[in-house]
Short mmCIF file of C-alpha atoms (C1' of nucleotides) in Angstrom, two decimals:
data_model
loop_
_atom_site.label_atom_id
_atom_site.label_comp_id
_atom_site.label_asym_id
_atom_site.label_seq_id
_atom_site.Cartn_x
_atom_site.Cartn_y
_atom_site.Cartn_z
CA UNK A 1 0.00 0.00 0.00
CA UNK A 2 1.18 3.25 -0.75
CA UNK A 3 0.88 6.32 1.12
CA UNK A 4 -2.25 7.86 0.14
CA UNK A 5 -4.43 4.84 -0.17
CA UNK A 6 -3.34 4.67 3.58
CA UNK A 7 -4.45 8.34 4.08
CA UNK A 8 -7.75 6.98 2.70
CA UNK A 9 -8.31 4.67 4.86
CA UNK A 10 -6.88 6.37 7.90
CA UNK A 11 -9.42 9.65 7.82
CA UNK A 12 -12.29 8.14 8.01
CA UNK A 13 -11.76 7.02 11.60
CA UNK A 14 -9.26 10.09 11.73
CA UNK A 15 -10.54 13.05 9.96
CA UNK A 16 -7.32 15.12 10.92
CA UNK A 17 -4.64 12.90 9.50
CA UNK A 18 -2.36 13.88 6.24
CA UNK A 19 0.20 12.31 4.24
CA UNK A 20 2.87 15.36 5.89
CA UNK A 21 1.50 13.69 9.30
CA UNK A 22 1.62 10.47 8.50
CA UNK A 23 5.62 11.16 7.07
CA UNK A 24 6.13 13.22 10.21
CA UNK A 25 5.18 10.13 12.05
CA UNK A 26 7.64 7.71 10.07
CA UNK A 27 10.55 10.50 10.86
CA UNK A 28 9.94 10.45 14.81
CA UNK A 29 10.04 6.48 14.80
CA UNK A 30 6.44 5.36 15.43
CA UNK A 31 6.17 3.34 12.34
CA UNK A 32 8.88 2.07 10.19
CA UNK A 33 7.09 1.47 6.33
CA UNK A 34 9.15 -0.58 4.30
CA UNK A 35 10.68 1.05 0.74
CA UNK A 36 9.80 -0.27 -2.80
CA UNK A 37 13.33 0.41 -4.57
CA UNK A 38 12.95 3.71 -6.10
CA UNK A 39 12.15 5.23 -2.07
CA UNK A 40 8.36 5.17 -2.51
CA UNK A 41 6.91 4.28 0.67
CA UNK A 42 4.67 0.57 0.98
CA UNK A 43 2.95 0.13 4.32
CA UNK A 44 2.09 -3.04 5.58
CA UNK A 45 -0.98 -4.56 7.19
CA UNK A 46 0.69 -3.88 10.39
CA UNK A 47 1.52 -0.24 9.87
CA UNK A 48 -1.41 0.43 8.77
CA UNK A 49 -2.92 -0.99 12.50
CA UNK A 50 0.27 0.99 14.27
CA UNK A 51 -0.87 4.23 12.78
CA UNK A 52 -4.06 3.63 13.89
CA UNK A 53 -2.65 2.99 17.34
CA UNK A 54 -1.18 5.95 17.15
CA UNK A 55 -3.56 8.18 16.49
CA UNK A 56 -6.29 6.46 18.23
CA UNK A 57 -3.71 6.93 21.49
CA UNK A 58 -2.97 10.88 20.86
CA UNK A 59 -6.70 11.13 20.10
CA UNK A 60 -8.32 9.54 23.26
CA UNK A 61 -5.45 9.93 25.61
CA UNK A 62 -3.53 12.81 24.40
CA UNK A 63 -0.10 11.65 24.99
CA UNK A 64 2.77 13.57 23.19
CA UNK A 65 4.06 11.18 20.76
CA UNK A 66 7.52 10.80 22.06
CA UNK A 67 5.68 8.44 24.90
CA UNK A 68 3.79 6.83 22.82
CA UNK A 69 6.57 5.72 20.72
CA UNK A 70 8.14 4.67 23.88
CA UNK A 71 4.59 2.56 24.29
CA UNK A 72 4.99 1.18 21.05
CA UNK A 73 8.54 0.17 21.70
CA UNK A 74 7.46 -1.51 25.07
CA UNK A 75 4.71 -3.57 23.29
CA UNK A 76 6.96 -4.51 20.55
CA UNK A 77 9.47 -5.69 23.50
CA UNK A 78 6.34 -7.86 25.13
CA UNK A 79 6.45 -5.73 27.78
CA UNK A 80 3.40 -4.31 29.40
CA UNK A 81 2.45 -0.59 28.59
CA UNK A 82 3.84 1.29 30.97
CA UNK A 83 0.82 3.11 33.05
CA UNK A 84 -0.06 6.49 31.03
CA UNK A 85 0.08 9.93 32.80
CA UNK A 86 -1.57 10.82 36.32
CA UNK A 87 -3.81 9.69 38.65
CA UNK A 88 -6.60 10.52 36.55
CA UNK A 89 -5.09 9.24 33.31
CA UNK A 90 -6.84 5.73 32.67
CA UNK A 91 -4.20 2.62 31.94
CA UNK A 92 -3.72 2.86 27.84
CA UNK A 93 -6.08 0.56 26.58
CA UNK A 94 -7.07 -0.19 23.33
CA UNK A 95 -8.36 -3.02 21.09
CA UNK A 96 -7.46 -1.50 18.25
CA UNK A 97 -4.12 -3.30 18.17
CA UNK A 98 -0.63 -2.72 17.08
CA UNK A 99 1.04 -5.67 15.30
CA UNK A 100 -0.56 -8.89 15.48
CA UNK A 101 1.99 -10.11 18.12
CA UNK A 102 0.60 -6.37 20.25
CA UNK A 103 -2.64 -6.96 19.06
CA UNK A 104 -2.98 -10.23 21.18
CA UNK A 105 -2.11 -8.59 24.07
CA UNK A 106 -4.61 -5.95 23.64
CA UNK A 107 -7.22 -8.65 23.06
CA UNK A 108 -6.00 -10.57 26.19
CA UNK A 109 -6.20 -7.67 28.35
CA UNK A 110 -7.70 -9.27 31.68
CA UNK A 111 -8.99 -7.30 34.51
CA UNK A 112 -10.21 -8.75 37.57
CA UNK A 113 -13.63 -7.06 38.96
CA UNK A 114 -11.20 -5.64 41.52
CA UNK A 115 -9.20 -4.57 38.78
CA UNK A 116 -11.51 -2.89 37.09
CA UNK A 117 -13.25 -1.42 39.87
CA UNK A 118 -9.56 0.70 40.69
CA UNK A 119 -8.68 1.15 37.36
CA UNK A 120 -11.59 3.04 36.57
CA UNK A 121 -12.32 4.83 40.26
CA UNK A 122 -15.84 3.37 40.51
CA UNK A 123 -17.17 1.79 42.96
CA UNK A 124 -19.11 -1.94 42.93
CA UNK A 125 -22.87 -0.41 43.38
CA UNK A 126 -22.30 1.24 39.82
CA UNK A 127 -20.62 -1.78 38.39
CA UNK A 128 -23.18 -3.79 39.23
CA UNK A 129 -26.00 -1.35 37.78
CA UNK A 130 -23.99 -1.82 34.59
CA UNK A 131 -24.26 -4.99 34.13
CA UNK A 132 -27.54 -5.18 35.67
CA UNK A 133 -28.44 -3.43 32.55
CA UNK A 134 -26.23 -4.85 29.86
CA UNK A 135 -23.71 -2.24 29.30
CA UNK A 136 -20.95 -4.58 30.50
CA UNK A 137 -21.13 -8.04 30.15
CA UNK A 138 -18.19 -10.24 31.95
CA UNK A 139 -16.13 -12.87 30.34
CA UNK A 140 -17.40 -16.51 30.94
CA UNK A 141 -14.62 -16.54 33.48
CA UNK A 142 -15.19 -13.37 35.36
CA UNK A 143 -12.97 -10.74 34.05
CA UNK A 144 -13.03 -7.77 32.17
CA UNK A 145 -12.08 -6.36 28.62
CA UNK A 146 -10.76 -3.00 27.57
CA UNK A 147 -13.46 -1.79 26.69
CA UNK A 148 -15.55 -2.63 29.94
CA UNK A 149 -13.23 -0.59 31.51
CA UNK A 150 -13.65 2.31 28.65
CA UNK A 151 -17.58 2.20 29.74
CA UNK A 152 -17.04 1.69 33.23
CA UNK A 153 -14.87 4.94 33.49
CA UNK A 154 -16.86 7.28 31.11
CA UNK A 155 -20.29 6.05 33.62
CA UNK A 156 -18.10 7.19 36.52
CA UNK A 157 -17.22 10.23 34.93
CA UNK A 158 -21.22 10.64 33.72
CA UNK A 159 -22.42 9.78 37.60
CA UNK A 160 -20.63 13.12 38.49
CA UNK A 161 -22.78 15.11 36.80
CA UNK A 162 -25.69 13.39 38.29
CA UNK A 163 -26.32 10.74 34.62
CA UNK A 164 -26.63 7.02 36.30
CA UNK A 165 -26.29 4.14 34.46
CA UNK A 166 -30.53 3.81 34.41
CA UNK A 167 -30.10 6.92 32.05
CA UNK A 168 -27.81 5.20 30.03
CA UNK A 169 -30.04 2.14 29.30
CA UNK A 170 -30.63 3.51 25.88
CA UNK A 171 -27.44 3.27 24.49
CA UNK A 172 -27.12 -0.11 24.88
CA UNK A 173 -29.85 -0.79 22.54
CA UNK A 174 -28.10 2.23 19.82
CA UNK A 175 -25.34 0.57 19.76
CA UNK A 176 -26.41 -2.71 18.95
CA UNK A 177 -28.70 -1.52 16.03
CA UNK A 178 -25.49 0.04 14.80
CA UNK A 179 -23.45 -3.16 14.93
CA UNK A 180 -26.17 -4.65 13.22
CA UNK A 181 -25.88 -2.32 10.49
CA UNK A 182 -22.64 -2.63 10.74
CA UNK A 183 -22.63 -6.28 10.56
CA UNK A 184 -24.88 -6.41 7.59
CA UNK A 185 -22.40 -4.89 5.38
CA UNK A 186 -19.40 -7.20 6.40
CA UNK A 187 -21.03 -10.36 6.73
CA UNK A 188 -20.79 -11.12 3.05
CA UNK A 189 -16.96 -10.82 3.15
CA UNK A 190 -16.52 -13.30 6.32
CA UNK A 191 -18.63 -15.76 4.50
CA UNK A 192 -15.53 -16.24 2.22
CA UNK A 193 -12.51 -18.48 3.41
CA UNK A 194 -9.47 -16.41 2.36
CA UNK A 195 -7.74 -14.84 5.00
CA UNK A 196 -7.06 -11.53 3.46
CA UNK A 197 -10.82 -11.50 3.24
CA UNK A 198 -11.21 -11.92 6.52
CA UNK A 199 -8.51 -8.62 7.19
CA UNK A 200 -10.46 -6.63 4.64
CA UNK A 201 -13.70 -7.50 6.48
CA UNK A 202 -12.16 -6.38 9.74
CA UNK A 203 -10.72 -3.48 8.20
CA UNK A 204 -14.56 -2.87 6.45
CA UNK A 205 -15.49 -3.04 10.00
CA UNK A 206 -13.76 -0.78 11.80
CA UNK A 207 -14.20 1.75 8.86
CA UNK A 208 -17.14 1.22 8.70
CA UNK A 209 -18.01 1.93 12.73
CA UNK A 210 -15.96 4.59 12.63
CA UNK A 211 -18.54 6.56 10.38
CA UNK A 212 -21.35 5.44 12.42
CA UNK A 213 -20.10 6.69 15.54
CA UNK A 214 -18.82 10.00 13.45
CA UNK A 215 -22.37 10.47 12.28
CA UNK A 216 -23.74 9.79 15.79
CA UNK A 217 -21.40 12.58 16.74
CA UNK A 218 -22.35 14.95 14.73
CA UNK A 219 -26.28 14.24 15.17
CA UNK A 220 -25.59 14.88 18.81
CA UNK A 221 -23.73 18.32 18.26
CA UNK A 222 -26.53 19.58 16.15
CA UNK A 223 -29.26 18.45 18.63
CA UNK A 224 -27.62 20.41 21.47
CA UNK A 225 -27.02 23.33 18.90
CA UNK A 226 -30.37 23.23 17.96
CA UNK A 227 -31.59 22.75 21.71
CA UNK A 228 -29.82 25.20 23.00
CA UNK A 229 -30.50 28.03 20.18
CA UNK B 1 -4.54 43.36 39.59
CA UNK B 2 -1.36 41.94 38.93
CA UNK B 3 -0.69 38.74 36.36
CA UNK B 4 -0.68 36.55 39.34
CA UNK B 5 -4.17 37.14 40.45
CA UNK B 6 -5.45 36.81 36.83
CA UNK B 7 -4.10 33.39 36.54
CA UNK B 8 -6.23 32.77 39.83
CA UNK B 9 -9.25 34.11 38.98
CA UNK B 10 -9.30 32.43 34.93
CA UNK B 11 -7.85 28.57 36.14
CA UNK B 12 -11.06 27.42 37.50
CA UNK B 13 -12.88 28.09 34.48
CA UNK B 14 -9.51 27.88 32.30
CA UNK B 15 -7.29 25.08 33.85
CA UNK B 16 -4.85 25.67 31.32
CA UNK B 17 -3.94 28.87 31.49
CA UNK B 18 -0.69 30.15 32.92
CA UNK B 19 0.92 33.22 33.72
CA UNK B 20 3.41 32.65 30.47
CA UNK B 21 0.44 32.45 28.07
CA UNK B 22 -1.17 35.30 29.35
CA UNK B 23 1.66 37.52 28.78
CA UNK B 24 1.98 35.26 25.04
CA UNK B 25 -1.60 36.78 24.32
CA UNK B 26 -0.51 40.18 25.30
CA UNK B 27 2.12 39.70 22.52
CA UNK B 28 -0.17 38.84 19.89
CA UNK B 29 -2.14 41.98 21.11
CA UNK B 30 -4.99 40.46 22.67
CA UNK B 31 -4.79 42.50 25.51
CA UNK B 32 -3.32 45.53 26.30
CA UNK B 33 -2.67 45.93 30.10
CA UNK B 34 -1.63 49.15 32.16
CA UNK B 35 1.84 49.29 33.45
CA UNK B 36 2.75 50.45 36.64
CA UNK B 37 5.81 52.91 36.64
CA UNK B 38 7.88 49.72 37.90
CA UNK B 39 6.57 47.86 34.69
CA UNK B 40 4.30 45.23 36.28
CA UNK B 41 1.41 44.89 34.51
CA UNK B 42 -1.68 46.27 35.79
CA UNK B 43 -5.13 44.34 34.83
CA UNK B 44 -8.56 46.08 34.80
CA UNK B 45 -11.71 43.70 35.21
CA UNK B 46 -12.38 44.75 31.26
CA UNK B 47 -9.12 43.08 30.89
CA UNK B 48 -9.91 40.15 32.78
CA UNK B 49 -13.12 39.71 30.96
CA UNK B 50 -11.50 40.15 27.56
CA UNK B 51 -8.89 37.58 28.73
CA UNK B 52 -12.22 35.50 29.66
CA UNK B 53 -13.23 35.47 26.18
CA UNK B 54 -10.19 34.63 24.40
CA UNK B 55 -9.82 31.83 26.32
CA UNK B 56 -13.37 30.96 25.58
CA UNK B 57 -13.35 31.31 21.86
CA UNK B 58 -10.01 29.22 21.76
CA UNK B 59 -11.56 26.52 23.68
CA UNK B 60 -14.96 26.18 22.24
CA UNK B 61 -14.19 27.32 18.56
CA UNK B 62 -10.49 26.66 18.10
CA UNK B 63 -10.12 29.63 15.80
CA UNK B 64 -6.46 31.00 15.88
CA UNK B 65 -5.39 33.90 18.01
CA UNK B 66 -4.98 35.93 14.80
CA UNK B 67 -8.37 35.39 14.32
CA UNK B 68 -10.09 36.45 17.98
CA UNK B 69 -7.63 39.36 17.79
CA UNK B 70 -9.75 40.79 14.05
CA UNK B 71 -12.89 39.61 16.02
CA UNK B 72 -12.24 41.62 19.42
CA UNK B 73 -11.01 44.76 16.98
CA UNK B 74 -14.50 44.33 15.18
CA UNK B 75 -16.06 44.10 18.70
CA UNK B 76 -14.02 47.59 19.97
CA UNK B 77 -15.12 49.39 16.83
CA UNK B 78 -18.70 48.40 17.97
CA UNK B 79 -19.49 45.62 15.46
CA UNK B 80 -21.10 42.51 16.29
CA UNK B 81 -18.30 39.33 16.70
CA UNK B 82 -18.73 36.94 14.86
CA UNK B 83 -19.16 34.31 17.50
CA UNK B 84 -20.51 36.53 19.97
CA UNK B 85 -23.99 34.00 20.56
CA UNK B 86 -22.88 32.22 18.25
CA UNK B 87 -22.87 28.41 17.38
CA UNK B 88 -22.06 25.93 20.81
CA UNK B 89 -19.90 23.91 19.15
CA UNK B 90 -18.69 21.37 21.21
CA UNK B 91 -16.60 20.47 18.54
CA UNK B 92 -14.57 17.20 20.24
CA UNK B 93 -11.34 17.72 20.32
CA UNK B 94 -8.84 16.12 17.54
CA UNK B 95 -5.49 14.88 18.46
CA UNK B 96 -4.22 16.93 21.37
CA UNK B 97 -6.81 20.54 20.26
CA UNK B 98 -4.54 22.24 18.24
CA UNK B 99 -6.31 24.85 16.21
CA UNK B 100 -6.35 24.70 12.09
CA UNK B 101 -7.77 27.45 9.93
CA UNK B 102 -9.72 24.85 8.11
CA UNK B 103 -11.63 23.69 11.46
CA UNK B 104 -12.09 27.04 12.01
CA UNK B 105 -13.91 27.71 8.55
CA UNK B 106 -16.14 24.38 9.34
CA UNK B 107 -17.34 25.90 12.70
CA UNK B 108 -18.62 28.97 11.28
CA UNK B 109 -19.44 27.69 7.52
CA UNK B 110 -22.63 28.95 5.62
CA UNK B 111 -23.26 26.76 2.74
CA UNK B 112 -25.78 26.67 -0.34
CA UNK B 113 -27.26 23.99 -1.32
CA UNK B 114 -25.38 23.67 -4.06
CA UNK B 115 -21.76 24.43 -2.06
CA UNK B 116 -23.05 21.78 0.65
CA UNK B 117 -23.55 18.78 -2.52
CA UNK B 118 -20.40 19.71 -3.86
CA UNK B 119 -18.25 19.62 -1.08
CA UNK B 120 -19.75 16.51 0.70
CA UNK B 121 -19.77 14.60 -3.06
CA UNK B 122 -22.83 13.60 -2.48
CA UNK B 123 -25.83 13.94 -4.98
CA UNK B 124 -29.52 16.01 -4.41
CA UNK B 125 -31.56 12.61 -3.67
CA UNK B 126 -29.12 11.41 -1.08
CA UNK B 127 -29.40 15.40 0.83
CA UNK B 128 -33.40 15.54 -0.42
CA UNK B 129 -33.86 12.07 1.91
CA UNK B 130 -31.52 13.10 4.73
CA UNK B 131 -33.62 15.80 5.02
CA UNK B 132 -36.92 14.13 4.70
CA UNK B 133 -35.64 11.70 7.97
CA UNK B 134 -34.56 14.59 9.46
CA UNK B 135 -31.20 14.11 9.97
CA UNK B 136 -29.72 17.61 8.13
CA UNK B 137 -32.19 20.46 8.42
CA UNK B 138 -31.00 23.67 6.72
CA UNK B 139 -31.51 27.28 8.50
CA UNK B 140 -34.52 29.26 8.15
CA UNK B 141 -32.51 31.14 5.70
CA UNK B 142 -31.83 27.89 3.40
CA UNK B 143 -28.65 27.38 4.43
CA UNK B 144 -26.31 24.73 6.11
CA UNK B 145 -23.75 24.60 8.64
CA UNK B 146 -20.59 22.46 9.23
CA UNK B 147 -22.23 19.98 10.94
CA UNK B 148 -24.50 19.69 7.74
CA UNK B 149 -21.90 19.10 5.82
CA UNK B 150 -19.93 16.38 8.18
CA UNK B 151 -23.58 14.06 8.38
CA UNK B 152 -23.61 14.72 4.52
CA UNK B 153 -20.41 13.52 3.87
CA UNK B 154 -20.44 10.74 6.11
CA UNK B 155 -23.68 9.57 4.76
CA UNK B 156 -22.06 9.53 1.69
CA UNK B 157 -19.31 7.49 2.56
CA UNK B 158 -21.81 4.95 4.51
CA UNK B 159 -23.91 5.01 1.09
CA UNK B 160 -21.03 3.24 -0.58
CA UNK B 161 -21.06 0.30 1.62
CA UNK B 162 -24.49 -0.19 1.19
CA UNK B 163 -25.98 2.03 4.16
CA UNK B 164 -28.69 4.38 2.87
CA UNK B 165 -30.39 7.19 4.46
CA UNK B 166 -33.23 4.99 5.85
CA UNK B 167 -30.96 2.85 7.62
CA UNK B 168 -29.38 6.11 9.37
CA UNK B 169 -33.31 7.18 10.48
CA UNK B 170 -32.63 5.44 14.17
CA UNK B 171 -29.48 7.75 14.80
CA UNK B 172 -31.72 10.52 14.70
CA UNK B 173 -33.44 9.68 17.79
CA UNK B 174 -30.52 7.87 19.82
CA UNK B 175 -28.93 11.75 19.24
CA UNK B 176 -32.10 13.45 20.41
CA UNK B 177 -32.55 11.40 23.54
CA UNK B 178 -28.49 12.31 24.26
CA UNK B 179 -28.96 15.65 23.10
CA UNK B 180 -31.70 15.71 25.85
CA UNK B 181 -30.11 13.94 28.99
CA UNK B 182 -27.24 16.36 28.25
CA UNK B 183 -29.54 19.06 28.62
CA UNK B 184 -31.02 18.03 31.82
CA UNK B 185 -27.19 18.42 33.31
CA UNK B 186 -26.56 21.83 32.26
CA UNK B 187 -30.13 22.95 32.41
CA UNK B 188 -29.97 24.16 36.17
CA UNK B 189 -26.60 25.83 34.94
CA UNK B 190 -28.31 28.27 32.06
CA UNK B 191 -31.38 29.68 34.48
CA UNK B 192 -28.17 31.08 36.33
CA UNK B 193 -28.12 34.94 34.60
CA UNK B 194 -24.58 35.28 35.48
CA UNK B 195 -22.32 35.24 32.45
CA UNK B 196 -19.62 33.18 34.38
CA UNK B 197 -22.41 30.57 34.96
CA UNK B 198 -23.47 30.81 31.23
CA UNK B 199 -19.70 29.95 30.50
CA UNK B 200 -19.83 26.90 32.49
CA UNK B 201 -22.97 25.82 30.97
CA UNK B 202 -21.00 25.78 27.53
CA UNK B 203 -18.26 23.39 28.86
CA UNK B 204 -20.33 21.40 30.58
CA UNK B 205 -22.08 20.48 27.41
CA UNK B 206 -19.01 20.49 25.85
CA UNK B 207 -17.32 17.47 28.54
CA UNK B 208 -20.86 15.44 29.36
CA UNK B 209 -21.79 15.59 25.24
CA UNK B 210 -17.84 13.70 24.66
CA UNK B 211 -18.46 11.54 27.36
CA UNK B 212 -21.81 10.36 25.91
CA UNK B 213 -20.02 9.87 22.33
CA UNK B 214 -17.13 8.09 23.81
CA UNK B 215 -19.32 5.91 25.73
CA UNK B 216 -21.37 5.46 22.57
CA UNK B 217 -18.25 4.20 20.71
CA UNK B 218 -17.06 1.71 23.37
CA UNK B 219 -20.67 0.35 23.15
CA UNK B 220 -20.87 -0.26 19.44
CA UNK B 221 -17.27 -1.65 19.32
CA UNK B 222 -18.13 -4.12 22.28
CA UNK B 223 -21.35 -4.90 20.30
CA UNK B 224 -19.58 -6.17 17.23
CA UNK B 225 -16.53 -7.83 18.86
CA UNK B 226 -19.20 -9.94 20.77
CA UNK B 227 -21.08 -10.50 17.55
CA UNK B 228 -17.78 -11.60 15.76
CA UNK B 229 -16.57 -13.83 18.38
"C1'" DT C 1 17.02 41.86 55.00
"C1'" DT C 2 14.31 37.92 53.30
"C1'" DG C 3 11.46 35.72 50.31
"C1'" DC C 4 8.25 36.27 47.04
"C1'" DT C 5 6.44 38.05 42.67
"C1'" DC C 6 7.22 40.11 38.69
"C1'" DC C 7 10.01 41.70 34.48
"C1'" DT C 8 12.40 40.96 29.57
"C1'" DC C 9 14.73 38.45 26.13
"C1'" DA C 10 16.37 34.58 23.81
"C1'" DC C 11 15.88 30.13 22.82
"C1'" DG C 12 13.49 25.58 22.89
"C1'" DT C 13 9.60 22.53 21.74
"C1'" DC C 14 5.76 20.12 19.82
"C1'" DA C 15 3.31 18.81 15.87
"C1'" DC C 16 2.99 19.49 12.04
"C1'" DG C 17 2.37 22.52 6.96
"C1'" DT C 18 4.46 24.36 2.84
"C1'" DG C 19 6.87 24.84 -1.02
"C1'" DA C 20 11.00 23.87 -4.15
"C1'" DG C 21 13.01 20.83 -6.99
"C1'" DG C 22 13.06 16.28 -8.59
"C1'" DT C 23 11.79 11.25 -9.74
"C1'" DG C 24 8.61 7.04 -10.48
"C1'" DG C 25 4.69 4.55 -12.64
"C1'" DC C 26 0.50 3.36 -15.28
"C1'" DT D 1 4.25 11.68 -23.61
"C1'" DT D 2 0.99 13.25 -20.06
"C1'" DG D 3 -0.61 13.68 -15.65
"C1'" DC D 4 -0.54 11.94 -11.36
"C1'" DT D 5 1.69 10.38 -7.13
"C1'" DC D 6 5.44 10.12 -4.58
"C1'" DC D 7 10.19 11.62 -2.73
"C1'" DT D 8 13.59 14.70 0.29
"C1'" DC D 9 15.10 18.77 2.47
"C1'" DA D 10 14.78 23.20 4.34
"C1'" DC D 11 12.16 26.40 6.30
"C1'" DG D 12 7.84 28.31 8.35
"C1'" DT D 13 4.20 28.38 11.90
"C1'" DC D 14 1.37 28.19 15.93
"C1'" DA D 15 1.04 28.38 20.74
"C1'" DC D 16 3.21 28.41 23.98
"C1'" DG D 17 7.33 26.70 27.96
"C1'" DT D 18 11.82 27.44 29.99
"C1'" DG D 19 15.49 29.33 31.91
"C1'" DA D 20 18.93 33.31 32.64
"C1'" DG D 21 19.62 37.40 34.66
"C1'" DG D 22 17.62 41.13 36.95
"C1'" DT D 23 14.26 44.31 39.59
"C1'" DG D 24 10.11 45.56 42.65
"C1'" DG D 25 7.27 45.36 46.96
"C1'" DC D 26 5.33 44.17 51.46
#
DNA sequence: TTGCTCCTCACGTCACGTGAGGTGGC
DNA sequence: TTGCTCCTCACGTCACGTGAGGTGGC
């Protein structure tokens, strides 16, 4: 892949992102594309997914770039992430992985209910509402995914301004319509038994989402615009 | 007042500030303090308040100091700013909120019709049914803003995988009933007449309406890695 | 007198953007 | 051959932060 079919499938999810950006990016180490003889640029699966690291990290969790190359050298390593920022900051956690090798250990992240319950400063009464109504769901065994703790944070952070997780029934059943939407557009590429199908379909995916939840984001800024005019 | 009790008065509203950027905005002729014959800087509460809504404008519109500097001369010549009640756009924060002219055009954009089809590449049937499930609605005066053209163009996007307009009709609502549990936080805040109050109102909307969307997001990706698995 | 705040000025930094001038590829 | 994409390298920019070295004020 070349540069800008990268940058095309980059700004969906990342509106912000440019081919200077993503060659500033290469120059301070975070990702390392390989070179077709004459110099030109070809990005990998894998680069593709550390971008999106990358900028999914300086996004959510707006580290300066310098640590999260250190991150990315720490993963690459095996090592755990090192813990990101303050007391406030919330452990780095993503699913949307780095290299496959990273990408495991993002997808084996494992909390403990304890765990989870420090992790994202909330307490086991609220925990408890949230699963009670479906907006986390355990593992068979008892712990906790990334993104549990990514919900189980913002619902602390919401409870402070007086929104409990009985408000928040709703968006459990948004989001699954839009995973079913979602889902009806990808479903005919799993069917097929190639693997690179099977990439395509999870890059389809997160593309895919990504728009959804851009949409959603924008619906939500005009309601309050129009609300509040 | 001196620069020191400046910095305390703006950080709870402005947790950012510092005593080096204040004197960085006097630079770029923002504000213009008295000196004392010593040379410390003298600020009058018209100071302060001008202060107040730099900070303001940089936080909630991310235009460029170049451009609240034109606004606030506009405003001292007696002409109406250009954001004085203007659009609450709680415009969420890419990579780590630095400012680009070309945000700063979307936040205040009035498009045409015609400007709002070209520039979201999208065609008059695919705007004419957005609008019929009420998910863009132009001014009174016919026109659109940014936020028009981000749902236009991301409908457009979704439209090539398949998704069309009366799939999207759901997000309308899940956006409302945000848009309106929002509103019941910062509510209480608005009856407040004072304009400090009325400034806190803004960035509450700004934090709880993120917090919903990132909440959202985590949902929808939790949906479809449970539906994949 | 002490300790604190404030001053200027120069330089550093972070995350890019912008050409200029040139080459590769269908 | 044309037009497009890509390359490097140097410099610019935006919004500050960081000392160094020095003065003011209760």
């Amino acid at each position: 892949m070349n540069i800008g079919s990268v940058l095309g499938l980059l700004r969906t999810e990342f509106p912000d992102v440019s081919i200077s950006k993503i060659r500033f990016l290469e120059d301070q180490g975070l990702v390392e594309p390989e070179r077709t003889p004459a110099g030109y640029r070809k990005f990998s699966h894998a680069d593709v997914d550390r971008l999106r690291y990358v900028l999914g990290v300086q996004r959510d969790h707006y580290l300066p770039l310098r640590v999260i190359r250190d991150h990315l050298e720490a993963l690459d390593n095996g090592l755990e992430p090192p813990v990101a920022g303050g007391p406030r900051s919330p452990r780095l956690v993503t699913s949307n992985g780095v290299s496959s090798a990273t990408q495991a250990a993002a997808a084996e992240h494992r909390l403990t209910r304890a765990q989870l319950l420090e992790q994202a400063s909330v307490g086991g009464d609220l925990l408890q509402a949230l699963e009670s109504f479906g907006l986390i769901v355990p593992r068979s065994d008892g712990t906790f995914d990334g993104d549990a703790l990514v919900v189980a944070r913002t619902a602390g952070e919401l409870a402070a301004f007086g929104i409990e997780p009985r408000h928040l029934r709703a968006f459990r059943g948004a989001a699954d319509r839009e995973a079913g939407l979602v889902e009806q557009v990808v479903r005919p590429m799993r069917s097929q038994r190639d693997p690179e199908a099977a990439a395509r379909a999870e890059e389809t995916t997160r593309e895919v989402s990504g728009l959804c939840v851009r949409l959603h984001a924008a619906l939500v800024k005009t309601a309050l615009e129009r609300g509040s005019a």
